[in-house]
Coordinates of C-alpha atoms and ligand atoms in Angstrom, one line a residue:
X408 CA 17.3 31.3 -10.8
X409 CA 14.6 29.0 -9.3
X410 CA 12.9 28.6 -12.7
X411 CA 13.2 25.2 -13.5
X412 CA 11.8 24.1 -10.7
X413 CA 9.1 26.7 -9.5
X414 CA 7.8 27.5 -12.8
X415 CA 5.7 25.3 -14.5
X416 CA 3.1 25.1 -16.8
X417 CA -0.3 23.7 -16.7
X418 CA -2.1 22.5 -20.0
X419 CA -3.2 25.8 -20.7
X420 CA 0.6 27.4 -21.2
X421 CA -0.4 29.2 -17.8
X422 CA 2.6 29.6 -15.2
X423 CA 1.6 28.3 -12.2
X424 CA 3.7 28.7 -9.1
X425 CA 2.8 27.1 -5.8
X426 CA 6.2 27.7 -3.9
X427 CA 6.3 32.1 -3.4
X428 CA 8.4 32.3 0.1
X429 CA 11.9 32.8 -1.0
X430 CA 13.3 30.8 2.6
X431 CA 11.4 28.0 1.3
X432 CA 12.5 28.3 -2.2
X433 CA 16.1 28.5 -0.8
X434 CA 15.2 25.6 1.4
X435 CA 14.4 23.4 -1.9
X436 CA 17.3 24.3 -3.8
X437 CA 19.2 22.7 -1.0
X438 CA 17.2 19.8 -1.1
X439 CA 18.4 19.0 -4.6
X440 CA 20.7 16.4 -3.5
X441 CA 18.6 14.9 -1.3
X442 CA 16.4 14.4 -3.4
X443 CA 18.4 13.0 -6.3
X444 CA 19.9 10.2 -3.9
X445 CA 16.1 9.4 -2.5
X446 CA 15.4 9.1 -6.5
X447 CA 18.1 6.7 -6.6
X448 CA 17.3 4.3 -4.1
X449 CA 13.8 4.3 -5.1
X450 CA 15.3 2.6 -8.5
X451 CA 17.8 0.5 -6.7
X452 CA 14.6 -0.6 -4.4
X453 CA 12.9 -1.7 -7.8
X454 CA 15.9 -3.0 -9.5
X455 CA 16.8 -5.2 -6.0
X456 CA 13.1 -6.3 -6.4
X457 CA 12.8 -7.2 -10.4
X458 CA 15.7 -7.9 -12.2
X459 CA 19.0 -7.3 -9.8
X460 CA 20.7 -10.4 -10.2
X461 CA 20.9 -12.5 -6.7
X462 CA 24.2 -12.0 -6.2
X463 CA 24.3 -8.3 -6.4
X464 CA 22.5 -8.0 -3.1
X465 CA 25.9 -7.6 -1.4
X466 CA 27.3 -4.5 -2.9
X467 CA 23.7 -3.4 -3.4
X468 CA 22.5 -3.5 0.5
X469 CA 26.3 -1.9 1.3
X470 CA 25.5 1.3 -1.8
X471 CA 22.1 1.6 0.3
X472 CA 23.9 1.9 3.8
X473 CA 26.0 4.3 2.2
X474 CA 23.4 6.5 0.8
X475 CA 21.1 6.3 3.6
X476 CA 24.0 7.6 5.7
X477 CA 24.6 10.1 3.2
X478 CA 20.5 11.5 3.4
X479 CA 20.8 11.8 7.4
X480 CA 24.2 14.3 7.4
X481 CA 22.5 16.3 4.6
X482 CA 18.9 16.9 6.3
X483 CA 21.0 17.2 9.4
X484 CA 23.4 20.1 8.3
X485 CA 23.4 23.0 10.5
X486 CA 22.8 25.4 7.7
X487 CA 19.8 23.3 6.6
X488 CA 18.3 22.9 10.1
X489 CA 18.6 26.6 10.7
X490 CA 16.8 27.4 7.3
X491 CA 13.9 25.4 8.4
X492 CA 13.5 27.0 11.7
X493 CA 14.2 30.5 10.5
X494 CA 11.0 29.7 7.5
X495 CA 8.4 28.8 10.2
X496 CA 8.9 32.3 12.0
X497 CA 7.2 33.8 7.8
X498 CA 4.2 33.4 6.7
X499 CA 3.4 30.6 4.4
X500 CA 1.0 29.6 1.7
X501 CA -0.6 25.7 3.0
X502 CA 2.2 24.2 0.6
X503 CA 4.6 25.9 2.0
X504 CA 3.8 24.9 5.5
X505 CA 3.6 21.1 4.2
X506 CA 7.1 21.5 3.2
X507 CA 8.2 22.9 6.4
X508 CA 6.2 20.1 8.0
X509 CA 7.6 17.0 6.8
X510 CA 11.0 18.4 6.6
X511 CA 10.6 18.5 11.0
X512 CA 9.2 15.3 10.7
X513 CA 11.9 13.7 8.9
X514 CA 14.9 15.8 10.9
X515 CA 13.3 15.3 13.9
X516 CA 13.3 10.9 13.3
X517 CA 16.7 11.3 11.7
X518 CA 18.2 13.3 14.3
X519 CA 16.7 11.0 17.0
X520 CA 18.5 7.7 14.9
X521 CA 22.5 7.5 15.2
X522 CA 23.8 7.2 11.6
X523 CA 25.5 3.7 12.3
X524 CA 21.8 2.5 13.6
X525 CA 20.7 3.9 9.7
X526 CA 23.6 2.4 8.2
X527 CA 22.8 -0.9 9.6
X528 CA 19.1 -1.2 9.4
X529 CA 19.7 -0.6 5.8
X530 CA 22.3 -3.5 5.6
X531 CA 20.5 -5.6 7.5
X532 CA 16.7 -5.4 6.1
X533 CA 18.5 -5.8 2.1
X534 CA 20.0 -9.0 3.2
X535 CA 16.8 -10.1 5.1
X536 CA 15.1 -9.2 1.9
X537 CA 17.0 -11.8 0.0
X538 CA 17.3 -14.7 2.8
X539 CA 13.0 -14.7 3.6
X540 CA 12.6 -14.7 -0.4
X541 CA 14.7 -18.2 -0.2
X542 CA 13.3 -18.8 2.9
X543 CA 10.0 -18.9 1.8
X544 CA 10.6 -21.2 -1.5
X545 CA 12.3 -23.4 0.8
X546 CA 9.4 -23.3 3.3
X547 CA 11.9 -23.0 6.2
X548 CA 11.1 -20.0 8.7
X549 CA 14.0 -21.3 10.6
X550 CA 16.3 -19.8 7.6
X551 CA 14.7 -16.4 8.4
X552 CA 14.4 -16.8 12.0
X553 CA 17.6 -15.1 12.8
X554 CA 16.7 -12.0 10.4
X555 CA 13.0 -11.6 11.7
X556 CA 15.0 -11.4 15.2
X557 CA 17.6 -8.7 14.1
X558 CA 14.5 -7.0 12.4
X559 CA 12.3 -6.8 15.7
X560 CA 15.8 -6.1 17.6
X561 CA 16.1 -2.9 15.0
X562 CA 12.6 -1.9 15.3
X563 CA 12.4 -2.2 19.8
X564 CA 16.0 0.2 18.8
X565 CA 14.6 2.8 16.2
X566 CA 11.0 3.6 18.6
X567 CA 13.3 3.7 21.6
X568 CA 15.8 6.0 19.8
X569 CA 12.3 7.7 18.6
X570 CA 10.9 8.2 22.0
X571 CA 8.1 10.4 20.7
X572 CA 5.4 8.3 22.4
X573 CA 6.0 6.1 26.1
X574 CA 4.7 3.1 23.9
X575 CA 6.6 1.9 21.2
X576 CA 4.7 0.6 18.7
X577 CA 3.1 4.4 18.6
X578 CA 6.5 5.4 17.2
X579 CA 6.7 2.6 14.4
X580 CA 2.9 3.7 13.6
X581 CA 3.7 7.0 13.3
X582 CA 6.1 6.0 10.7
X583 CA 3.4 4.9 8.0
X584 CA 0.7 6.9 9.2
X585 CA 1.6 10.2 10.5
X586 CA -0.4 10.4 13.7
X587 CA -2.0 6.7 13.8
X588 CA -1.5 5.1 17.1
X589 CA -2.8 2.1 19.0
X590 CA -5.5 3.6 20.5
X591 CA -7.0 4.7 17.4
X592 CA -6.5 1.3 15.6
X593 CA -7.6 -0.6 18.7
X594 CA -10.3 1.4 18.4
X595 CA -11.3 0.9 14.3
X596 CA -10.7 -2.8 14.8
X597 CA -12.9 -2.9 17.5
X598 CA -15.8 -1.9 15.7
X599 CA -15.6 -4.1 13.0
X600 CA -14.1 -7.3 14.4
X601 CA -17.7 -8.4 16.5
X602 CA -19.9 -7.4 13.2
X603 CA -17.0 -9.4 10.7
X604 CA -17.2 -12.5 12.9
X605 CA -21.2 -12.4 12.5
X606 CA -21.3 -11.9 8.9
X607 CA -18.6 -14.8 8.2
X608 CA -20.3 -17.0 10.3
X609 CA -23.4 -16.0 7.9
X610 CA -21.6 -16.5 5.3
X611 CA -20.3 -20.1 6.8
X612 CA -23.9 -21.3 7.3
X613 CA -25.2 -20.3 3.7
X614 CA -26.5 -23.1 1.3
X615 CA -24.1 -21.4 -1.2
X616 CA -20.8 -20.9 0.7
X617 CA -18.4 -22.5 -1.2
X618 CA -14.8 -23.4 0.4
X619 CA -13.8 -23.2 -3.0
X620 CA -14.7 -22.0 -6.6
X621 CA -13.4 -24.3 -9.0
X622 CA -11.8 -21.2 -10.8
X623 CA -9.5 -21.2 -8.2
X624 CA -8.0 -24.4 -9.6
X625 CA -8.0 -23.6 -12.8
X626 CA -4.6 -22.8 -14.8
X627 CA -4.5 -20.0 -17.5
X628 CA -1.5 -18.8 -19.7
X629 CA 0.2 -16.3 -18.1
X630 CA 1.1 -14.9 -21.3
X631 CA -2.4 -14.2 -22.3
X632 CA -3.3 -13.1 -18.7
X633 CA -0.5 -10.3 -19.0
X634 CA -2.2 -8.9 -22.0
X635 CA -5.1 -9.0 -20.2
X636 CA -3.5 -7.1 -17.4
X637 CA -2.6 -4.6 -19.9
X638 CA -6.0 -4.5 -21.3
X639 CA -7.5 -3.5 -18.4
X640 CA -5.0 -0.6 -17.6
X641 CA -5.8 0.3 -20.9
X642 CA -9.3 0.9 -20.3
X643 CA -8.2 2.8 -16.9
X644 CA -6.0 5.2 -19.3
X645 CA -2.6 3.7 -17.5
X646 CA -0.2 6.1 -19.0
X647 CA 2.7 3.8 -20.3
X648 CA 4.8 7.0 -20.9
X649 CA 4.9 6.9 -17.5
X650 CA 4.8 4.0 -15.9
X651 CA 5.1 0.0 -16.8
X652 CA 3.8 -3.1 -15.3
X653 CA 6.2 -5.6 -14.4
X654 CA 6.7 -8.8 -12.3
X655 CA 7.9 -9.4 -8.9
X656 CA 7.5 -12.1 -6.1
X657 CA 5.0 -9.7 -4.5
X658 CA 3.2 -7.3 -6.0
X659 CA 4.5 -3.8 -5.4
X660 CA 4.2 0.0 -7.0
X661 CA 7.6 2.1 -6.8
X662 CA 7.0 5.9 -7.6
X663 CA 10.7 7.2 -9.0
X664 CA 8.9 10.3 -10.1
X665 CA 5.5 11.1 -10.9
X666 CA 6.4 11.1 -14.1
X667 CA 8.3 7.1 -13.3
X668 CA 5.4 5.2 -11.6
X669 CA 5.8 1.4 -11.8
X670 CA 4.1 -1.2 -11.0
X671 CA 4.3 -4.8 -10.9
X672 CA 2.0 -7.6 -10.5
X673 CA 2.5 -12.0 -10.6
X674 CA 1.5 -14.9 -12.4
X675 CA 0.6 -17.9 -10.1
X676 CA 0.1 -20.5 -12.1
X677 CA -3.6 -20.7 -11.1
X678 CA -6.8 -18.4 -9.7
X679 CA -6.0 -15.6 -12.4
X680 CA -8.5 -13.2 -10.1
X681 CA -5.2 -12.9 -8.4
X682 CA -3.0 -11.7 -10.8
X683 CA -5.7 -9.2 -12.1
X684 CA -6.1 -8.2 -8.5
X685 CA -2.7 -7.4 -7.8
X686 CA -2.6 -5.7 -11.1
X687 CA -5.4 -3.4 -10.6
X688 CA -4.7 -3.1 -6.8
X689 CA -0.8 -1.5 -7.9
X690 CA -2.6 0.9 -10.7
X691 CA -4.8 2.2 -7.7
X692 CA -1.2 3.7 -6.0
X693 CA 0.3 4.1 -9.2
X694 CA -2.3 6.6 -10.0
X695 CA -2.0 8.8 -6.5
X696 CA 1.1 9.2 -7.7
X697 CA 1.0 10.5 -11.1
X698 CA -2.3 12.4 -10.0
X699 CA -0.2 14.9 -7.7
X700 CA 0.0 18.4 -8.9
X701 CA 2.9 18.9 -11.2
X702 CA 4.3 21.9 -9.4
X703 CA 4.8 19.7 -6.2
X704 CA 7.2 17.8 -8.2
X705 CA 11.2 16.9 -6.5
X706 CA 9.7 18.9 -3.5
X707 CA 9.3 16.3 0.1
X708 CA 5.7 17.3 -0.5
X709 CA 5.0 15.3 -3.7
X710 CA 3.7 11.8 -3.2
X711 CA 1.0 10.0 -1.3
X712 CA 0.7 11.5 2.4
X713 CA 0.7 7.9 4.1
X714 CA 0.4 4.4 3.9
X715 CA -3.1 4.1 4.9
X716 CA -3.9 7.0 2.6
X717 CA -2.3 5.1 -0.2
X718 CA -4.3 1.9 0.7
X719 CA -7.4 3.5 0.2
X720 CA -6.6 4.5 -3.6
X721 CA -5.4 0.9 -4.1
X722 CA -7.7 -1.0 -2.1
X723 CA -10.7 1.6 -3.8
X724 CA -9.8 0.1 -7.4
X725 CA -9.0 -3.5 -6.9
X726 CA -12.0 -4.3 -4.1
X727 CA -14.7 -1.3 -5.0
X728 CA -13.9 -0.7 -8.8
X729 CA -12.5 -4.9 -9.4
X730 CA -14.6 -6.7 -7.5
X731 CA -17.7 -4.8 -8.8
X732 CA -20.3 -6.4 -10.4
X733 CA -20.7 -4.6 -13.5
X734 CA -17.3 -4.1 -14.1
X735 CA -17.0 -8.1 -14.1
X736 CA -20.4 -7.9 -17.0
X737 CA -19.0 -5.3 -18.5
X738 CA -15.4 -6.8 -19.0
X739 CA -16.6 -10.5 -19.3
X740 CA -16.2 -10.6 -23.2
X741 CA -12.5 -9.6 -22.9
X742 CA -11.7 -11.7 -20.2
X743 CA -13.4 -14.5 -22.4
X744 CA -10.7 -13.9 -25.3
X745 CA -7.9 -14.4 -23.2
X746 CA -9.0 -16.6 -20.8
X747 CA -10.8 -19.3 -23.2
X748 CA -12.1 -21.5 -20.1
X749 CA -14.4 -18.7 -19.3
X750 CA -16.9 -19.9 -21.9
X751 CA -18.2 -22.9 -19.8
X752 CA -19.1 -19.8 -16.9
X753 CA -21.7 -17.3 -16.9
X754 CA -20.9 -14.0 -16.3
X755 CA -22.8 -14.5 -12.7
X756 CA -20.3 -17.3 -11.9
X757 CA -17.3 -15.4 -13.0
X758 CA -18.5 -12.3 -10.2
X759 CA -19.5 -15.0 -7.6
X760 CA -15.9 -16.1 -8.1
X761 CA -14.4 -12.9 -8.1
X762 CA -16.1 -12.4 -4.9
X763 CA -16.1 -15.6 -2.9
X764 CA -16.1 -15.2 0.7
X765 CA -14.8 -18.0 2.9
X766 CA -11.1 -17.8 5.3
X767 CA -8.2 -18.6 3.6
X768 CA -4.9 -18.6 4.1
X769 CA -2.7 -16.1 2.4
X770 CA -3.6 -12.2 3.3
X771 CA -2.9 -11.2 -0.1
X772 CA -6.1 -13.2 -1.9
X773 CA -8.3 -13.0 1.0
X774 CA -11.8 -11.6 0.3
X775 CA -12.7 -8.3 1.6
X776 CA -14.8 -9.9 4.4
X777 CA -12.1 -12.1 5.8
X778 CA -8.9 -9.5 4.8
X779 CA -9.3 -8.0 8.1
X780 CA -8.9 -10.7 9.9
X781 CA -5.4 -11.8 8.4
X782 CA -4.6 -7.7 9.3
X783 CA -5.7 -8.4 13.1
X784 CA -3.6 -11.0 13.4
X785 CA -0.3 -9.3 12.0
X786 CA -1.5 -6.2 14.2
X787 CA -1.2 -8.7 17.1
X788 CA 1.3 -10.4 16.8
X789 CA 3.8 -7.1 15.8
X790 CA 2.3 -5.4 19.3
X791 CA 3.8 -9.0 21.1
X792 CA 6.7 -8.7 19.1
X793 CA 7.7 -5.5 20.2
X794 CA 6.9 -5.8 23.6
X795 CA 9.3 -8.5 23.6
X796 CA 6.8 -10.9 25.1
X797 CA 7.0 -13.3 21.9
X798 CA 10.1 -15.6 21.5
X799 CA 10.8 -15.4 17.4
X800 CA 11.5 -18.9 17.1
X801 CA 7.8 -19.7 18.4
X802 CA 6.5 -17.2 15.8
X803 CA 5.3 -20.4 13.1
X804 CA 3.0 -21.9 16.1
X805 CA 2.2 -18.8 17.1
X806 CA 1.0 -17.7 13.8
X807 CA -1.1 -20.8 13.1
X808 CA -3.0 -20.6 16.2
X809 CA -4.0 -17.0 15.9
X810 CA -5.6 -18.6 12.4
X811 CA -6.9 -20.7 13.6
X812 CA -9.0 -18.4 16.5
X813 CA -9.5 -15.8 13.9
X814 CA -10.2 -17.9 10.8
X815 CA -10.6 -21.5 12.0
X816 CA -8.0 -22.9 9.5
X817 CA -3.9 -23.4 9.9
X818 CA -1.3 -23.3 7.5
X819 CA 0.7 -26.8 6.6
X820 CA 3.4 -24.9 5.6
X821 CA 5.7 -21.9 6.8
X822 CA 5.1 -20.3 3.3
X823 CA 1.5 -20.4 3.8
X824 CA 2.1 -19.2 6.8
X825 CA 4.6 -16.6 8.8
X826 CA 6.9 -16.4 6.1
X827 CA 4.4 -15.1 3.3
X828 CA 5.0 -11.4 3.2
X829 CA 7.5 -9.9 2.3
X830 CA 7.2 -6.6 5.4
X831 CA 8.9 -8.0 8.3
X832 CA 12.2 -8.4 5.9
X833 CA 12.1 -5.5 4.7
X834 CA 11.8 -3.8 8.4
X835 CA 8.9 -2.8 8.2
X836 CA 6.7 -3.3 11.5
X837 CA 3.5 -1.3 11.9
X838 CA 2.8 -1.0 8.3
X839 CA 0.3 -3.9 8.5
X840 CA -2.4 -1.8 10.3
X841 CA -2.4 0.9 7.6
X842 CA -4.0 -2.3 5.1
X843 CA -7.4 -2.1 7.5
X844 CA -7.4 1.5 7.7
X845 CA -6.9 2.2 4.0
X846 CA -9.6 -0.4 3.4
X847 CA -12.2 0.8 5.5
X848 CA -11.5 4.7 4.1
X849 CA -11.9 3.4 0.5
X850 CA -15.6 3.0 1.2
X851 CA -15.9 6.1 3.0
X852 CA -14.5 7.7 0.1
X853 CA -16.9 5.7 -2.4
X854 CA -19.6 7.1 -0.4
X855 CA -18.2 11.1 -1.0
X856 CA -17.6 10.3 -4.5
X857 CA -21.1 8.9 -4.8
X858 CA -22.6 11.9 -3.4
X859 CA -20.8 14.0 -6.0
X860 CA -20.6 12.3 -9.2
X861 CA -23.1 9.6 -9.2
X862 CA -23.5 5.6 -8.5
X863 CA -20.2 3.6 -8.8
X864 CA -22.2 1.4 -10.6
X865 CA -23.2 3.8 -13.1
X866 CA -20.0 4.9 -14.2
X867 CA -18.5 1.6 -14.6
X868 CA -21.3 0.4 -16.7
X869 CA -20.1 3.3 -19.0
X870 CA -17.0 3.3 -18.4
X871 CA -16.3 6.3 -17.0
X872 CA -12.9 6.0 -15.2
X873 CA -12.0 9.0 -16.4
X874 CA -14.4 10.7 -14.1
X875 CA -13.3 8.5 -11.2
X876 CA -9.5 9.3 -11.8
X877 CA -10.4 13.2 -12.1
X878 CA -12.6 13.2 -9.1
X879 CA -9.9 11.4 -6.6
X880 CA -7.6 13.5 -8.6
X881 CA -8.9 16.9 -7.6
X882 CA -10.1 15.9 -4.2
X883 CA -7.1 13.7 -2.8
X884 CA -4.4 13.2 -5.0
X885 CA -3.4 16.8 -6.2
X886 CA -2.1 17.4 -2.5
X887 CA 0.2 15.3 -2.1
X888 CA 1.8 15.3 1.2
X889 CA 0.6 18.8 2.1
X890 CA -1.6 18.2 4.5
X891 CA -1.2 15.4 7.4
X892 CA -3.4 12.3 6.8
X893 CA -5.9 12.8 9.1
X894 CA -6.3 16.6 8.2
X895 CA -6.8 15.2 4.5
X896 CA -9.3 12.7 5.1
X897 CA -11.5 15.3 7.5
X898 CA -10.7 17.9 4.6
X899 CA -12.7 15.5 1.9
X900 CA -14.4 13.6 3.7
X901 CA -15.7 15.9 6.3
X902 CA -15.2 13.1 9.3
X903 CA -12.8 11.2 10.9
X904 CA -12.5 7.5 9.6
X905 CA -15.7 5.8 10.0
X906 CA -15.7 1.8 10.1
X907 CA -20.0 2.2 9.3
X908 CA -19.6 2.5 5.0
X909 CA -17.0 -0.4 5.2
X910 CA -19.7 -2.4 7.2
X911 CA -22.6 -1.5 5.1
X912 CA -21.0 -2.2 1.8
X913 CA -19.8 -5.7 3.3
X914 CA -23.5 -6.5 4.7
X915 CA -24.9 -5.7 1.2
X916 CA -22.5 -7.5 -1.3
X917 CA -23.1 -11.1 1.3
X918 CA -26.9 -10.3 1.0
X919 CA -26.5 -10.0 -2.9
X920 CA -24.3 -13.1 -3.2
X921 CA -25.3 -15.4 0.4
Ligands
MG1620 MG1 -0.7 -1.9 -1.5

């Protein structure tokens, strides 16, 4: 009777069947609903974020309330809870046990969250969606000031109602990365924040720093830039049966399905390394997603374990894969056709501006050497903010002097400023952190793959992403969410996150290019 949703087969024709326990197969038949509504607010999230029109955001934040509402009474019916604890008492396979795991996770927040608190936080963070996106092109924080308050109102609320840790950021943390707290991110940015400062100021002092690379400047058509965007999934084997590449105000990747991942990327009108960034940044999350074993599918174990788990596979391909040398040589002809100003650069330019190192003032098209520092200062801030010991209407001034103490510049503008991401509106505090994290685990994991299947370098040269894809396939991706994240990244990498291959690969590419 379970067929259709235990039974699979591989490529072969061979049945493979992960889920054996019957409690647990009884346990996902259940599920069903939940997970049809969690599949439908994944595509209202992408609709509200592409093409909803601007008035719908009404109806659609009040549908959203509803269903959220609607997710909490079914994981917390009696009959469901009882299932759950009745399967942990058997003996189950390591998928199994995932299952059971996040199901506690997620009964255990919900149960701990009133259902009008749920209800409202939806409401609230869809209409603070909309008002910071007219904020911002109005470059007026004061227009989101009352929404960032309600936010950080919400947030102090939900780790309270949480409770799992005395601090509460620990409970917001927890969120994104299951089992990431202060102390450990205090901890990771403390050994890189001395060693970035040094190498900036390197940087700063070089004959060759440039404040700007004239590329920066220069406009393209964003027409011919989208093809090139599609060119270059093309070449990663970006499976368009199962995903498309769209545009948003910021950048995002929305997994429906596995077999539904889409992404979408922007066109400023200048500084197309941006726009192929973003682009090649979203395919890196796309392709966890569609990577995850097949018989893991409409189970809470399929998809990427964590946020900082996820920035590694997307931070891997845009900074490690897109910012390589040789995939900028090896690429140069085709960015040439569609990007006709390229013929007055040499291919060594095009890298040098592909990797130009110098603070800015927007996270998103920060360099990997300063990127850190805009995460820092968000990680800050959100610590002050939820301590209370911030006053929200200060948070512009605020903002600028942490920029300029970590970066030496300050934003003229709110948009350049506080009001240019989109997290905070969409409630998310304590998601920043998982940025740095994933970051400094994409070179760890460069360094595994290296070990295994050869120079980086090498395989992009012969562009061999098919060997990447399969080798972060079989070692990270296939699992899903079935094992925590930190039990994943000791499983393949055979540590704990290490801040020492981030730094390395940093200090080499400024001797290279300084
Ligand atoms: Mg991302």
């Amino acid at each position: 009777m379970f067929s259709k949703y235990f039974i699979i087969t591989n490529k072969k024709g061979e049945i493979m069947i992960k889920i054996q326990n019957t409690s647990i197969r009884s346990i996902i038949k259940d599920y069903r609903l939940i997970w049809a509504i969690g599949h439908a607010q994944k595509l209202m999230g992408w609709d509200a974020e592409t093409y909803m029109p601007k008035k719908g955001i009404e109806d659609r934040g009040e549908a959203e309330g509803i269903l959220a509402k609607e997710t909490q009474r079914l994981l917390l019916k009696d009959e469901f809870k009882k299932k759950i604890k009745e399967a942990k008492k058997e003996e189950l396979n390591e998928t199994e046990k995932g299952i059971i795991r996040i199901f506690d996770r997620e009964i255990t927040i919900m149960e701990s969250l009133p259902p009008e608190f749920v209800e409202e936080f939806a409401k609230t963070t869809t209409k603070a969606r909309m008002n910071w996106r007219e904020a911002k092109e109005k470059n007026d924080f004061k227009l989101f000031q009352e929404h960032l308050q309600k936010i950080i109102d919400l947030n102090i609320k939900k780790a309270e109602y949480i409770g799992k840790h005395t601090l509460l950021y620990d409970n917001l943390l927890d969120l994104y990365e299951e089992g990431l707290t202060v102390k450990d991110m205090d901890k990771l940015f403390e050994s890189i924040k001395e060693p970035l400062k040094k190498i900036l100021q390197k940087v700063k002092d070089s004959p060759t720093f440039l404040e700007k690379h004239p590329l920066e400047d220069q406009e393209y058509d964003a027409r011919k830039m989208d093809e090139l965007n599609h060119k270059v999934l093309e070449k990663f084997k970006f499976d368009l049966g199962k995903g498309r590449l769209d545009i948003s105000s910021h950048p995002f990747t929305e997994e429906i399905s596995m077999n539904d991942v889409r992404i979408t990327t922007w066109y400023p009108k200048t500084d197309f390394c941006r726009s192929l960034s973003a682009t090649i940044h979203e395919f890196g999350h796309a392709l966890y997603e569609m990577q995850v074993s097949p018989e893991l599918e409409r189970t809470p174990v399929a998809g990427g374990v964590s946020m900082g788990v996820h920035e590694s596979q997307s931070r891997f391909w845009e900074n490690l894969i897109g910012r390589n040398e040789e995939f900028v040589f090896r690429n140069f002809e085709m960015f040439k056709k569609h990007l006709p100003f390229l013929d007055k650069y040499e291919k060594e330019e095009v890298y040098r501006y592909f990797n130009n190192m110098r603070p800015s003032l927007i996270r998103v098209e920060a360099d990997e050497l300063t990127y850190h520092f805009h995460i820092m200062l968000r990680y800050e801030l959100e610590k002050q903010m939820m301590k209370g010991k911030i006053e929200i209407k200060d948070m512009p001034l605020i903002w600028n002097e942490k920029m300029k103490e970590y970066l030496g510049i300050v934003p003229t503008t709110d948009s350049e400023g506080v009001l240019q991401d989109i997290h905070w509106s969409m409630g998310s505090i304590g998601y920043f952190p998982t940025y740095s994290l994933g970051t400094i685990l994409a070179s760890q994991i460069q360094n595994k793959m290296e070990k295994e299947i050869g120079g980086v370098n090498e395989l992009i040269k012969e562009e061999k992403y098919t060997e990447i894809k399969e080798w972060l396939g079989e070692r990270i991706h296939k699992y899903g969410s079935t094992y925590t994240p930190k039990e994943l990244i000791k499983k393949v990498l055979g540590e704990d996150v290490n801040a020492k291959y981030f730094l390395e690969h940093i200090e080499k590419k400024v001797k290279e290019i300084y």
